[in-house]
Short mmCIF file of C-alpha atoms and ligand atoms in Angstrom, two decimals:
data_model
loop_
_atom_site.label_atom_id
_atom_site.label_comp_id
_atom_site.label_asym_id
_atom_site.label_seq_id
_atom_site.Cartn_x
_atom_site.Cartn_y
_atom_site.Cartn_z
CA UNK Y 1 107.41 157.80 71.76
CA UNK Y 2 105.88 160.48 69.53
CA UNK Y 3 104.45 157.93 67.14
CA UNK Y 4 102.72 155.93 69.89
CA UNK Y 5 99.13 156.56 70.81
CA UNK Y 6 98.20 157.22 74.42
CA UNK Y 7 96.93 153.66 74.74
CA UNK Y 8 100.13 152.21 73.34
CA UNK Y 9 102.18 154.34 75.67
CA UNK Y 10 100.14 153.07 78.57
CA UNK Y 11 100.72 149.46 77.55
CA UNK Y 12 104.42 150.08 77.15
CA UNK Y 13 104.59 151.65 80.60
CA UNK Y 14 102.82 148.64 82.11
CA UNK Y 15 105.15 146.25 80.27
CA UNK Y 16 108.26 148.11 81.40
CA UNK Y 17 107.04 148.14 84.98
CA UNK Y 18 106.11 144.47 84.89
CA UNK Y 19 109.39 143.27 83.38
CA UNK Y 20 111.59 143.52 86.47
CA UNK Y 21 108.76 142.15 88.60
CA UNK Y 22 108.37 139.10 86.32
CA UNK Y 23 112.12 138.51 86.41
CA UNK Y 24 112.12 138.70 90.22
CA UNK Y 25 109.27 136.19 90.43
CA UNK Y 26 111.08 133.80 88.11
CA UNK Y 27 114.13 133.94 90.37
CA UNK Y 28 112.19 133.43 93.58
CA UNK Y 29 110.37 130.09 93.43
CA UNK Y 30 107.90 129.31 96.14
CA UNK Y 31 109.64 127.46 98.95
CA UNK Y 32 108.77 123.90 99.82
CA UNK Y 33 106.85 123.48 103.03
CA UNK Y 34 108.66 121.84 105.94
CA UNK Y 35 106.53 118.73 105.45
CA UNK Y 36 107.39 118.56 101.74
CA UNK Y 37 111.08 118.69 102.63
CA UNK Y 38 110.67 115.88 105.16
CA UNK Y 39 108.82 113.76 102.61
CA UNK Y 40 111.36 114.47 99.86
CA UNK Y 41 114.30 113.48 102.03
CA UNK Y 42 112.51 110.37 103.25
CA UNK Y 43 111.84 109.34 99.66
CA UNK Y 44 115.50 109.88 98.83
CA UNK Y 45 116.60 107.81 101.81
CA UNK Y 46 114.24 105.11 100.59
CA UNK Y 47 115.70 105.20 97.09
CA UNK Y 48 119.23 105.07 98.50
CA UNK Y 49 118.29 102.09 100.68
CA UNK Y 50 116.80 100.36 97.63
CA UNK Y 51 119.89 101.01 95.53
CA UNK Y 52 122.19 99.94 98.34
CA UNK Y 53 120.24 96.76 99.10
CA UNK Y 54 120.16 95.74 95.43
CA UNK Y 55 123.92 96.15 95.25
CA UNK Y 56 124.28 93.57 98.00
CA UNK Y 57 122.08 91.15 96.07
CA UNK Y 58 124.28 91.54 93.00
CA UNK Y 59 127.47 90.96 95.01
CA UNK Y 60 126.08 87.96 96.88
CA UNK Y 61 124.77 86.52 93.63
CA UNK Y 62 128.21 86.71 92.03
CA UNK Y 63 127.11 89.34 89.53
CA UNK Y 64 129.12 92.01 87.76
CA UNK Y 65 129.77 95.05 89.93
CA UNK Y 66 130.81 97.36 87.08
CA UNK Y 67 127.18 98.41 86.34
CA UNK Y 68 126.83 99.47 90.00
CA UNK Y 69 129.07 102.46 89.46
CA UNK Y 70 126.13 104.70 88.61
CA UNK Y 71 124.24 103.81 91.78
CA UNK Y 72 127.36 104.28 93.89
CA UNK Y 73 127.92 107.72 92.39
CA UNK Y 74 124.33 108.66 93.13
CA UNK Y 75 124.78 107.53 96.74
CA UNK Y 76 127.80 109.81 96.88
CA UNK Y 77 125.77 112.72 95.49
CA UNK Y 78 122.99 112.08 97.96
CA UNK Y 79 125.47 111.96 100.85
CA UNK Y 80 126.88 115.31 99.78
CA UNK Y 81 123.53 117.01 99.57
CA UNK Y 82 121.95 115.20 102.54
CA UNK Y 83 122.68 117.82 105.23
CA UNK Y 84 121.07 120.54 103.11
CA UNK Y 85 117.84 118.55 103.29
CA UNK Y 86 117.66 119.21 107.04
CA UNK Y 87 117.16 122.97 107.22
CA UNK Y 88 115.97 124.59 110.44
CA UNK Y 89 112.22 124.15 110.92
CA UNK Y 90 112.03 120.64 109.45
CA UNK Y 91 112.03 118.84 112.81
CA UNK Y 92 108.38 117.93 112.31
CA UNK Y 93 106.35 114.73 111.76
CA UNK Y 94 106.73 112.36 110.03
CA UNK Y 95 110.49 112.83 110.51
CA UNK Y 96 112.53 110.27 112.40
CA UNK Y 97 115.39 112.73 112.76
CA UNK Y 98 116.49 113.37 116.33
CA UNK Y 99 116.90 116.90 117.64
CA UNK Y 100 120.67 116.29 117.59
CA UNK Y 101 120.62 116.78 113.79
CA UNK Y 102 120.17 120.48 114.57
CA UNK Y 103 121.90 120.71 117.96
CA UNK Y 104 125.04 118.78 116.97
CA UNK Y 105 125.30 119.88 113.38
CA UNK Y 106 129.07 119.50 113.08
CA UNK Y 107 128.91 115.78 113.91
CA UNK Y 108 125.93 115.30 111.61
CA UNK Y 109 127.84 116.87 108.74
CA UNK Y 110 130.97 114.84 109.53
CA UNK Y 111 128.97 111.63 109.35
CA UNK Y 112 127.41 112.60 106.05
CA UNK Y 113 130.91 113.40 104.82
CA UNK Y 114 132.11 109.94 105.89
CA UNK Y 115 129.19 108.42 103.95
CA UNK Y 116 130.10 110.49 100.87
CA UNK Y 117 133.73 109.41 101.02
CA UNK Y 118 132.85 105.74 101.48
CA UNK Y 119 130.39 105.91 98.58
CA UNK Y 120 133.04 107.58 96.40
CA UNK Y 121 135.37 104.66 97.11
CA UNK Y 122 132.51 102.25 96.34
CA UNK Y 123 132.16 103.89 92.93
CA UNK Y 124 135.89 103.47 92.34
CA UNK Y 125 135.92 99.75 93.05
CA UNK Y 126 132.76 99.31 90.98
CA UNK Y 127 134.47 101.13 88.13
CA UNK Y 128 137.41 98.74 88.50
CA UNK Y 129 135.00 95.78 88.38
CA UNK Y 130 136.55 94.41 91.58
CA UNK Y 131 133.81 92.35 93.23
CA UNK Y 132 135.80 91.41 96.36
CA UNK Y 133 136.81 95.02 96.98
CA UNK Y 134 133.24 96.06 96.30
CA UNK Y 135 131.90 93.63 98.90
CA UNK Y 136 134.34 94.96 101.51
CA UNK Y 137 133.56 98.56 100.67
CA UNK Y 138 129.82 97.89 100.72
CA UNK Y 139 130.23 96.90 104.38
CA UNK Y 140 132.24 100.07 104.99
CA UNK Y 141 129.46 102.18 103.49
CA UNK Y 142 126.89 100.42 105.63
CA UNK Y 143 128.89 101.25 108.72
CA UNK Y 144 128.73 104.92 107.78
CA UNK Y 145 124.93 104.59 107.47
CA UNK Y 146 124.74 103.01 110.94
CA UNK Y 147 127.11 105.53 112.50
CA UNK Y 148 124.76 108.34 111.51
CA UNK Y 149 121.53 106.49 112.29
CA UNK Y 150 122.75 105.49 115.75
CA UNK Y 151 123.15 109.08 116.81
CA UNK Y 152 120.68 110.96 114.64
CA UNK Y 153 117.70 108.73 113.79
CA UNK Y 154 114.96 107.53 116.09
CA UNK Y 155 113.98 103.92 115.63
CA UNK Y 156 110.28 104.40 116.36
CA UNK Y 157 108.06 106.55 114.15
CA UNK Y 158 106.72 109.67 115.80
CA UNK Y 159 102.97 109.85 116.34
CA UNK Y 160 101.13 111.22 113.34
CA UNK Y 161 103.45 109.76 110.74
C1 ASC N 201 121.09 99.56 104.73
C2 ASC N 201 120.03 100.47 104.87
C3 ASC N 201 120.30 101.27 105.90
C4 ASC N 201 121.60 100.91 106.47
C5 ASC N 201 121.51 100.56 107.90
C6 ASC N 201 122.88 100.21 108.40
O1 ASC N 201 121.18 98.71 103.88
O2 ASC N 201 118.95 100.54 104.15
O3 ASC N 201 119.56 102.24 106.34
O4 ASC N 201 122.06 99.80 105.67
O5 ASC N 201 120.64 99.50 108.11
O6 ASC N 201 122.80 99.75 109.70
#
């Protein structure tokens, strides 16, 4: 320290003080707003519906199911992460989620789990290139979608959406 001027020492002190603060800021990103979370999960549902619907077109058109393995795996990943996209405080427009998502959480998570397991199986039969098994499993996945929507999604949009 002896060789540093007063000004340099001051700068060093500021830098040493700022270091832990900068690290803390880097580790604590700004949270998404509740509305941003709703919009992000809605977009992901939309992408999953698009992927899922296109799979049906491939199957019905007699196409190869092997390339659908990626989409099926992504559906599985979405199903696994889906409940985390419904934190407390995100029961706000434009959500179509019913209050039961938060009041009957165990069932909500079980239904997401059923979706994840069905999508995992869909990926397996896609990997095997088995179109008939894929068609059957596609229906099974759709039933897991319906089972959750029936209990946890409102059909009509809320006002303001
Ligand atoms: C789909 C899709 C859904 C489900 C649901 C099942 O293809 O986009 O949200 O299946 O309609 O009933």
